[in-house]
């Protein structure tokens, strides 16, 4: 976990001051380098090669690199005798690969990364992101000016103004928890797509994808599938154990983190540190007993963090500051609390289980929607017409009505696990919906659900939340389930075999060799929390007032529907909708305060 920053013109504001906004991400060293009118900065979290010679910006010949992340297979890559490295860092390996292959080396990298190589001889910026979007890369490109950064704030500071609201991003956020690449909430500040690189040269930017998820099928036997997945996962954990600092492990008590923690403990042969979070007074959300059982089984040094209402309230401003723009995942708050503890213990990097649910079909929604897809196959055109006639004008706040409407309209049936507002609900909310193109469904519904969640729910929502919150505390996560070899293996398994007769069918069989059946067979809870109960107890109607205040300024929403949703939230129903609206409104009111002040004046007049 590091912070990178670069700019191709002399800024009016101080470049070093903008770089300091990244210091939480990289507290071990902060450095800048100027080449002509080009400025580069790096805030370092030292994990591999702790020596100062591995500090960045790193320069070799006519090349400069600033790099955020880890290349897990860098030792394997240096076995190529033509790659002569002066340091033992994974950063230099990237430069040497660029010297040998120019831009065509990214498929060789197994890691989580974003970086920029500046080629002085060509006055070229070559920038890239990892396959699944672990590491962020924001940029601004206009009128020959180019800025890139690990976060949004330094770009705004270097621009010298706050860009206007991107309404497309707002529409995407309310549907998917977060804006979809390339959008951010700030007009003109964009995200480089995952699995892509960009070249800025001759005042022009071009973007190219270097990796696409393969879904062709080659594994049809269960034993082969289990053997290959297990071997890939073990290899993935082994690779991610490469570190010059101690690695901890997040342990929720679910299958994913329990399996990874157990494999890590077994492979390391030492007493590892594990970390769990639970909720006081809300046992239905709490998984601490399950995590403790695994911790005892593997003999870890275990830390239980109990999260209280006051912690949640006290963290709100810090969470809003860390995520920079609205992000609808309420789990950001307890995650922040957990990261503070991990940082205080002196741990810089931890194993985490993201990616397992999307790969191995862990969400209950998958079976539910599979049944919808199977139902759709049974319908004749006449039956679809009947449904359309009887449900076409139905108005309901239950998503099931809309799912049936999608069937007879031949719309995408499944739009990702993290769908908050459906299209019908957005039609009721917005006075005029900002439209955007959505992905087209694959013919294999299982591949579709899994891949769209890898792309949107995981790649856009979960990983960005984790990066922002962990980065704010100088902690990095390592995700064994997101090794591209494992991902490619899982997507090559015949879909019905992968679905099985229970969620995570294949993973549960693998896990049975490592962890107790009590953990494997228990009902999935997910990383939930009593966020709505706490918000209502603390703020009550002030939540609605905050939303209405923002709406008076931007005038995008229908107030009657806002109030209707708020009444549902007070009953602990449709609570995610009001939370997403409130979070956006709190951010909007803070970010565009001058606009709101003018609006308030106009209202008073």
XYZ file of C-alpha atoms in Angstrom:
605
model
C 0.000 0.000 0.000
C 1.601 3.203 -1.224
C 0.539 6.478 -2.776
C 1.636 7.697 -6.206
C 1.237 11.128 -7.778
C 2.377 12.753 -11.020
C 1.797 15.817 -13.161
C 3.162 17.041 -16.509
C 3.049 20.793 -15.901
C 4.185 23.231 -13.238
C 1.256 23.522 -10.842
C 0.132 26.741 -9.225
C -0.158 24.983 -5.859
C 2.761 23.248 -4.138
C 3.284 19.702 -5.460
C 4.831 18.477 -2.197
C 1.799 19.693 -0.253
C -0.490 17.729 -2.570
C 1.675 14.639 -2.048
C 1.238 14.924 1.714
C -2.437 14.063 1.195
C -1.193 10.539 0.386
C 1.011 10.158 3.437
C -1.429 7.931 5.345
C -1.102 5.401 2.539
C 2.683 5.444 2.770
C 3.968 6.697 6.137
C 7.481 5.191 5.864
C 8.935 7.549 3.274
C 7.718 10.429 1.118
C 9.769 11.726 -1.820
C 9.454 13.791 -4.990
C 11.374 14.037 -8.266
C 11.226 16.677 -10.983
C 12.214 16.092 -14.603
C 11.705 19.275 -16.608
C 8.052 20.247 -16.214
C 7.168 16.777 -14.963
C 6.730 16.163 -11.223
C 6.474 12.773 -9.525
C 5.778 11.823 -5.927
C 5.634 8.655 -3.855
C 4.490 7.878 -0.313
C 5.866 4.506 0.695
C 4.618 1.699 2.896
C 7.706 -0.508 3.187
C 6.854 -4.210 2.867
C 9.364 -5.693 0.406
C 13.051 -4.592 0.533
C 12.980 -2.269 3.536
C 16.259 -0.606 2.534
C 16.182 3.050 1.525
C 17.515 2.140 -1.935
C 14.020 0.819 -2.683
C 12.421 4.203 -1.982
C 10.658 5.900 -4.851
C 10.483 7.657 -7.253
C 13.018 5.125 -8.535
C 15.184 6.038 -11.528
C 17.158 3.846 -13.932
C 18.744 5.258 -17.091
C 16.026 7.372 -18.778
C 13.202 5.740 -16.826
C 11.398 6.793 -13.648
C 8.787 4.711 -11.830
C 6.290 5.340 -9.062
C 4.551 2.141 -8.017
C 1.765 1.194 -5.620
C 1.245 -2.463 -4.718
C 3.069 -5.774 -4.735
C 4.311 -8.096 -7.491
C 3.999 -11.477 -5.809
C 5.954 -13.421 -8.447
C 8.824 -10.940 -8.718
C 11.390 -13.501 -7.506
C 10.337 -15.901 -10.256
C 10.612 -13.123 -12.832
C 14.180 -12.272 -11.777
C 15.260 -15.812 -12.667
C 15.357 -14.462 -16.218
C 19.095 -13.723 -16.491
C 18.451 -10.848 -18.889
C 16.706 -8.932 -16.107
C 19.662 -7.560 -14.154
C 18.397 -5.843 -11.002
C 20.445 -3.649 -8.679
C 17.936 -3.839 -5.798
C 15.897 -6.666 -4.300
C 12.634 -4.775 -4.688
C 9.711 -5.794 -6.860
C 9.575 -2.213 -8.158
C 12.768 -2.514 -10.180
C 11.515 -5.725 -11.812
C 8.737 -3.710 -13.485
C 11.265 -1.266 -14.940
C 13.495 -4.051 -16.257
C 10.506 -5.758 -17.879
C 9.547 -2.467 -19.545
C 13.107 -2.115 -20.877
C 12.899 -5.609 -22.378
C 9.299 -5.752 -23.616
C 8.176 -2.092 -23.787
C 4.440 -2.039 -22.895
C 3.801 -5.747 -23.586
C 4.825 -7.273 -20.246
C 1.805 -6.792 -17.998
C 0.500 -10.343 -18.471
C 3.679 -11.591 -16.773
C 2.837 -9.812 -13.521
C 1.009 -11.635 -10.738
C 0.087 -9.016 -8.208
C -1.937 -6.057 -7.080
C -0.607 -2.889 -8.621
C -0.923 0.514 -10.165
C 2.107 2.369 -11.440
C 3.471 4.986 -13.790
C 6.713 4.669 -15.748
C 7.943 7.949 -17.207
C 10.157 7.379 -20.233
C 12.264 10.518 -20.537
C 13.638 9.631 -23.980
C 10.101 9.475 -25.410
C 8.431 11.951 -23.047
C 5.931 9.126 -22.471
C 3.819 8.211 -19.459
C 3.038 4.484 -19.302
C 0.521 3.697 -16.542
C -1.260 0.460 -15.610
C -3.624 -1.232 -13.152
C -3.901 -4.845 -12.025
C -6.399 -7.318 -13.443
C -9.200 -7.044 -10.867
C -8.924 -3.458 -9.609
C -7.118 -3.971 -6.319
C -5.109 -0.782 -6.647
C -6.670 2.530 -7.725
C -5.478 4.878 -10.444
C -7.243 8.233 -10.824
C -6.352 10.691 -13.538
C -7.243 14.000 -15.174
C -6.420 14.636 -18.834
C -7.451 17.826 -20.596
C -5.839 20.322 -22.989
C -2.495 18.539 -22.851
C -2.398 18.474 -19.066
C -2.106 15.121 -17.295
C -2.401 14.361 -13.584
C -2.512 10.933 -11.955
C -2.895 9.864 -8.343
C -3.823 7.022 -5.994
C -6.612 9.177 -4.573
C -8.799 12.044 -5.705
C -7.856 14.804 -3.255
C -4.374 15.556 -4.619
C -5.816 15.954 -8.130
C -8.360 18.486 -6.901
C -5.644 20.391 -5.025
C -3.398 20.498 -8.097
C -6.297 21.558 -10.328
C -7.030 24.434 -7.980
C -10.814 23.986 -8.147
C -13.514 21.460 -7.284
C -15.050 19.985 -10.458
C -18.816 19.948 -10.768
C -20.960 16.950 -9.821
C -20.967 14.055 -12.286
C -24.648 13.071 -12.434
C -23.926 9.817 -14.282
C -21.734 8.804 -11.334
C -24.600 9.587 -8.960
C -27.004 7.399 -10.945
C -24.486 4.535 -10.954
C -23.746 4.944 -7.249
C -27.397 4.686 -6.267
C -27.671 1.473 -8.253
C -24.277 -0.147 -7.603
C -22.939 1.366 -4.311
C -20.237 3.275 -6.222
C -19.661 4.991 -9.567
C -18.537 2.647 -12.333
C -15.231 3.114 -14.143
C -14.273 5.498 -15.642
C -16.586 7.786 -13.669
C -16.023 9.454 -10.331
C -18.365 11.939 -8.658
C -16.115 14.717 -9.978
C -16.608 15.657 -13.619
C -13.311 15.210 -15.488
C -11.569 13.143 -12.815
C -11.593 9.559 -14.067
C -10.535 6.042 -13.096
C -8.284 3.946 -15.320
C -10.154 0.676 -15.975
C -8.808 -2.407 -14.247
C -6.752 -4.808 -16.398
C -5.812 -1.829 -18.561
C -2.933 0.478 -19.278
C -2.777 3.995 -20.633
C -0.096 5.852 -22.560
C 0.067 9.639 -22.409
C 2.294 10.848 -25.224
C 2.296 13.900 -27.510
C -0.463 15.418 -25.325
C -2.796 12.520 -26.159
C -4.078 9.686 -23.977
C -4.846 6.198 -25.239
C -6.140 3.306 -23.156
C -5.875 -0.405 -23.894
C -7.080 -3.523 -22.075
C -4.419 -6.221 -21.570
C -6.481 -8.940 -19.846
C -10.016 -10.255 -20.171
C -11.719 -12.853 -18.042
C -11.853 -16.177 -19.875
C -15.030 -18.231 -19.465
C -14.387 -21.150 -21.812
C -15.023 -24.551 -20.206
C -12.373 -27.269 -19.940
C -13.036 -28.889 -16.529
C -16.035 -31.223 -16.301
C -15.026 -33.613 -13.506
C -15.437 -32.692 -9.865
C -12.206 -34.324 -8.668
C -10.131 -32.459 -11.259
C -11.857 -29.200 -10.353
C -11.204 -29.699 -6.627
C -7.561 -30.687 -7.121
C -6.765 -27.759 -9.411
C -8.540 -25.159 -7.261
C -6.852 -26.381 -4.091
C -3.387 -26.352 -5.685
C -3.932 -22.874 -7.133
C -5.134 -21.543 -3.777
C -2.177 -22.999 -1.872
C 0.227 -21.536 -4.439
C -1.543 -18.193 -4.170
C -1.178 -18.088 -0.388
C 2.492 -19.089 -0.682
C 3.202 -16.299 -3.170
C 1.499 -13.731 -0.938
C 3.654 -14.739 2.008
C 6.586 -12.963 0.310
C 7.252 -10.077 2.665
C 9.971 -8.454 4.743
C 7.450 -7.524 7.449
C 5.025 -9.622 9.492
C 1.708 -10.464 7.818
C -1.528 -10.788 9.785
C -4.853 -12.279 8.712
C -8.433 -11.016 8.846
C -10.674 -13.677 10.384
C -14.435 -13.219 10.216
C -15.358 -16.798 11.098
C -16.701 -17.523 7.625
C -15.319 -20.102 5.207
C -13.167 -17.713 3.169
C -11.105 -16.071 5.874
C -11.015 -19.247 7.981
C -9.581 -21.263 5.088
C -7.028 -18.614 4.132
C -5.947 -18.100 7.762
C -5.588 -21.854 8.274
C -3.576 -22.319 5.094
C -1.363 -19.380 6.005
C -0.756 -20.704 9.521
C 0.038 -24.194 8.179
C 2.398 -22.963 5.456
C 4.210 -20.467 7.658
C 4.678 -22.909 10.543
C 4.496 -20.051 13.016
C 2.051 -18.307 15.327
C 0.247 -15.779 13.164
C -1.842 -12.789 14.265
C -5.563 -12.835 13.428
C -8.130 -10.033 13.726
C -11.931 -10.065 14.052
C -14.634 -7.464 14.642
C -18.039 -7.919 16.326
C -20.909 -5.781 17.597
C -21.965 -5.139 21.161
C -25.654 -5.710 21.801
C -26.404 -7.077 18.324
C -25.481 -10.751 18.399
C -27.357 -11.468 15.154
C -24.596 -9.559 13.325
C -21.741 -10.899 15.442
C -19.445 -13.718 14.279
C -16.781 -13.492 16.971
C -17.443 -16.967 18.464
C -16.826 -18.633 15.084
C -13.648 -16.640 14.495
C -12.410 -17.500 17.980
C -12.924 -21.208 17.291
C -10.685 -21.052 14.217
C -8.121 -18.942 16.084
C -7.920 -21.608 18.797
C -7.668 -24.395 16.205
C -4.723 -22.777 14.402
C -3.140 -21.371 17.566
C -3.073 -17.769 16.409
C -2.502 -14.655 18.489
C -6.065 -13.461 18.192
C -7.461 -9.934 18.515
C -11.202 -9.428 19.044
C -12.417 -5.906 18.352
C -15.845 -5.089 19.735
C -17.557 -2.327 17.815
C -20.044 -0.120 19.671
C -22.568 2.485 18.629
C -20.362 5.314 19.849
C -17.466 3.993 17.774
C -19.725 4.050 14.731
C -20.828 7.643 15.377
C -17.304 8.845 16.205
C -15.939 7.309 12.991
C -18.458 8.857 10.580
C -16.469 11.958 9.645
C -13.278 9.944 9.315
C -15.003 7.421 7.054
C -16.397 10.172 4.825
C -12.938 11.716 4.611
C -11.252 8.391 3.806
C -13.628 7.281 1.043
C -13.394 10.750 -0.626
C -16.648 10.335 -2.548
C -19.915 8.577 -1.688
C -19.614 4.821 -1.285
C -22.749 3.008 -0.143
C -21.094 0.138 1.761
C -21.816 0.686 5.465
C -19.149 -1.925 6.299
C -16.559 0.813 5.717
C -17.152 2.034 9.277
C -16.369 -1.153 11.245
C -13.556 -1.877 8.774
C -11.980 1.461 9.670
C -12.182 0.557 13.367
C -10.590 -2.812 12.649
C -7.749 -1.231 10.666
C -6.951 1.145 13.498
C -6.370 -1.828 15.788
C -4.258 -3.641 13.187
C -2.124 -0.535 12.716
C -1.692 -0.105 16.474
C -0.383 -3.666 16.729
C 2.286 -2.840 14.147
C 0.937 -4.951 11.282
C 1.247 -3.421 7.802
C -0.333 -6.131 5.671
C -3.031 -8.752 6.186
C -4.584 -11.645 4.311
C -8.238 -11.170 3.387
C -10.904 -13.318 1.705
C -12.340 -11.001 -0.968
C -13.196 -12.734 -4.224
C -14.303 -16.092 -2.880
C -18.042 -15.366 -2.955
C -17.918 -14.131 -6.530
C -15.759 -17.016 -7.765
C -17.381 -19.914 -5.918
C -20.988 -18.616 -5.934
C -21.194 -17.837 -2.237
C -24.111 -15.407 -2.201
C -27.614 -16.802 -1.670
C -28.748 -14.527 -4.501
C -27.069 -16.793 -7.038
C -29.410 -19.713 -6.427
C -32.375 -17.348 -6.203
C -31.627 -15.759 -9.576
C -30.714 -19.093 -11.141
C -34.307 -20.131 -10.356
C -35.543 -16.946 -12.069
C -33.482 -17.760 -15.159
C -34.826 -21.326 -15.198
C -38.372 -19.989 -14.816
C -37.809 -17.641 -17.751
C -36.920 -20.611 -19.975
C -40.309 -22.219 -19.302
C -42.337 -19.221 -20.473
C -43.915 -19.023 -23.890
C -44.376 -15.680 -25.642
C -48.047 -15.785 -24.685
C -47.180 -16.245 -21.019
C -44.704 -13.344 -21.184
C -47.464 -11.179 -22.667
C -49.760 -12.244 -19.832
C -47.157 -11.245 -17.250
C -46.598 -7.914 -18.976
C -50.326 -7.210 -19.047
C -50.755 -7.971 -15.346
C -47.450 -6.712 -13.923
C -46.487 -4.007 -16.388
C -48.003 -1.205 -14.342
C -47.454 -2.768 -10.929
C -45.954 -0.404 -8.404
C -44.101 -2.033 -5.577
C -41.085 -1.469 -3.370
C -40.300 -5.175 -3.482
C -37.621 -6.007 -6.027
C -39.295 -9.311 -6.898
C -41.961 -7.470 -8.926
C -39.248 -5.804 -10.948
C -37.417 -9.085 -11.531
C -40.577 -10.475 -13.149
C -40.892 -7.322 -15.229
C -37.318 -7.779 -16.418
C -38.234 -11.256 -17.621
C -41.032 -10.158 -19.920
C -39.093 -7.068 -21.066
C -35.977 -9.180 -21.784
C -33.874 -6.806 -19.666
C -30.820 -7.892 -17.709
C -32.275 -10.026 -14.937
C -29.240 -9.900 -12.652
C -27.416 -6.569 -12.257
C -24.853 -7.484 -9.574
C -25.125 -8.507 -5.946
C -24.869 -4.934 -4.718
C -27.919 -3.490 -6.440
C -29.487 -0.790 -4.243
C -31.978 1.191 -6.340
C -33.507 -0.754 -9.215
C -34.456 1.010 -12.441
C -38.063 1.340 -11.322
C -37.005 2.795 -8.004
C -34.637 5.234 -9.711
C -37.493 6.294 -11.964
C -39.466 7.205 -8.831
C -36.496 8.925 -7.203
C -35.045 11.040 -10.012
C -36.906 13.852 -11.678
C -34.897 12.934 -14.772
C -32.680 9.830 -14.620
C -29.080 10.287 -15.822
C -28.723 7.342 -18.226
C -25.697 5.170 -18.927
C -24.945 2.033 -20.921
C -25.106 -1.209 -18.944
C -23.324 -4.517 -19.685
C -25.090 -7.112 -21.813
C -25.890 -10.469 -20.200
C -23.925 -13.577 -21.131
C -25.870 -16.593 -22.364
C -24.554 -18.707 -19.448
C -26.388 -17.182 -16.491
C -23.959 -18.631 -13.914
C -20.962 -17.157 -15.724
C -22.875 -13.914 -16.066
C -23.701 -13.577 -12.355
C -20.189 -14.500 -11.307
C -18.385 -12.324 -13.851
C -20.570 -9.238 -13.403
C -19.979 -9.442 -9.652
C -16.245 -9.818 -10.234
C -16.438 -6.699 -12.360
C -18.873 -4.490 -10.441
C -19.592 -5.676 -6.896
C -16.012 -6.777 -6.233
C -13.966 -4.734 -8.709
C -15.792 -1.434 -8.320
C -17.313 -1.572 -4.838
C -15.620 -3.915 -2.373
C -12.016 -3.468 -3.455
C -12.251 0.327 -3.652
C -13.753 0.455 -0.151
C -11.028 -1.774 1.235
C -8.287 0.222 -0.473
C -9.558 3.587 0.773
C -10.189 2.484 4.358
C -7.034 0.393 4.712
C -4.975 3.036 2.946
C -6.129 5.673 5.406
C -4.439 3.581 8.102
C -1.324 2.466 6.224
C -2.442 -1.174 5.998
C -2.448 -3.334 2.862
C -4.595 -6.405 2.189
C -3.554 -9.494 0.242
C -6.262 -11.521 -1.476
C -5.343 -15.135 -2.351
C -8.672 -15.742 -4.077
C -7.766 -13.057 -6.618
C -4.743 -14.796 -8.053
C -5.380 -14.798 -11.807
C -4.392 -18.473 -12.098
C -7.095 -19.456 -9.602
C -9.645 -17.137 -11.222
C -8.994 -18.593 -14.675
C -9.254 -22.132 -13.287
C -12.590 -21.485 -11.576
C -14.120 -19.889 -14.666
C -13.040 -22.886 -16.749
C -15.177 -25.233 -14.602
C -18.496 -26.312 -16.117
C -21.160 -24.045 -14.645
C -23.572 -26.663 -13.265
C -20.664 -28.405 -11.527
C -19.659 -25.126 -9.921
C -23.235 -24.410 -8.797
C -23.699 -27.817 -7.123
C -26.455 -28.161 -4.528
C -25.335 -25.468 -2.083
C -23.569 -22.120 -2.147
C -19.776 -22.479 -2.421
C -20.258 -26.119 -3.319
C -16.685 -26.729 -4.490
C -14.991 -24.510 -1.913
C -16.804 -26.238 0.934
C -15.390 -29.563 -0.233
C -11.885 -28.130 -0.313
C -12.367 -26.409 3.058
C -13.512 -29.660 4.705
C -9.866 -30.788 4.655
C -8.789 -27.747 6.669
C -11.537 -26.318 8.886
C -14.385 -27.718 11.063
C -17.770 -28.612 9.569
C -19.385 -26.232 12.072
C -17.786 -23.334 10.189
C -18.435 -24.776 6.746
C -22.127 -25.528 7.263
C -23.215 -22.509 9.254
C -25.474 -19.929 7.658
C -23.687 -17.097 5.880
C -24.092 -13.712 7.592
C -21.914 -11.419 5.527
C -20.142 -8.352 6.872
C -23.289 -6.685 8.198
C -23.810 -4.288 11.083
C -26.589 -2.460 12.954
C -25.760 0.748 11.077
C -29.386 1.731 10.441
C -30.427 1.199 14.049
C -27.520 3.321 15.270
C -28.123 6.123 12.748
C -31.818 6.319 13.604
C -31.126 6.315 17.348
C -28.495 9.051 17.037
C -29.865 11.345 14.328
C -33.504 10.387 13.675
C -35.228 12.926 11.429
C -31.976 14.875 10.990
C -31.017 12.245 8.406
C -34.009 13.268 6.308
C -33.254 16.959 6.833
C -29.702 16.428 5.504
C -31.063 14.742 2.365
C -33.671 17.440 1.758
C -31.091 20.198 2.286
C -28.901 18.768 -0.462
C -31.912 18.280 -2.708
C -32.869 21.931 -2.378
C -29.506 22.720 -3.960
C -29.145 20.094 -6.703
C -32.918 19.538 -7.252
C -32.466 16.047 -8.716
C -34.816 13.980 -6.539
C -38.541 13.773 -5.875
C -39.063 14.733 -2.250
C -42.188 12.631 -1.764
C -40.298 9.455 -2.614
C -37.388 10.451 -0.363
C -39.828 10.811 2.529
C -41.500 7.505 1.670
C -38.142 5.704 1.741
C -37.236 7.352 5.036
C -40.407 5.992 6.646
C -39.396 2.518 5.489
C -35.913 2.996 6.948
C -37.399 3.940 10.324
C -38.999 0.494 10.278
C -35.614 -1.039 9.322
C -36.828 -1.754 5.767
C -35.184 -0.626 2.513
C -32.590 0.852 4.857
C -29.762 0.765 2.327
C -31.677 3.214 0.113
C -31.888 5.920 2.757
C -28.302 5.288 3.868
C -27.050 5.778 0.299
C -29.078 8.984 -0.081
C -27.930 10.326 3.285
C -24.259 9.532 2.612
C -24.392 11.246 -0.777
C -26.179 14.241 0.707
C -23.689 14.604 3.571
C -20.835 14.516 1.053
C -22.622 16.922 -1.299
C -23.430 19.405 1.450
C -19.787 19.411 2.550
C -18.219 19.466 -0.936
C -20.442 22.071 -2.530
C -21.109 24.218 0.515
C -20.901 27.515 -1.426
C -23.499 26.268 -3.919
C -25.761 25.243 -1.065
C -25.303 28.623 0.623
C -26.395 30.388 -2.565
C -29.349 28.009 -2.857
C -30.374 28.688 0.746
C -30.244 32.425 0.077
C -32.427 32.033 -2.997
C -34.929 29.983 -1.015
C -35.083 32.628 1.723
C -35.631 35.390 -0.849
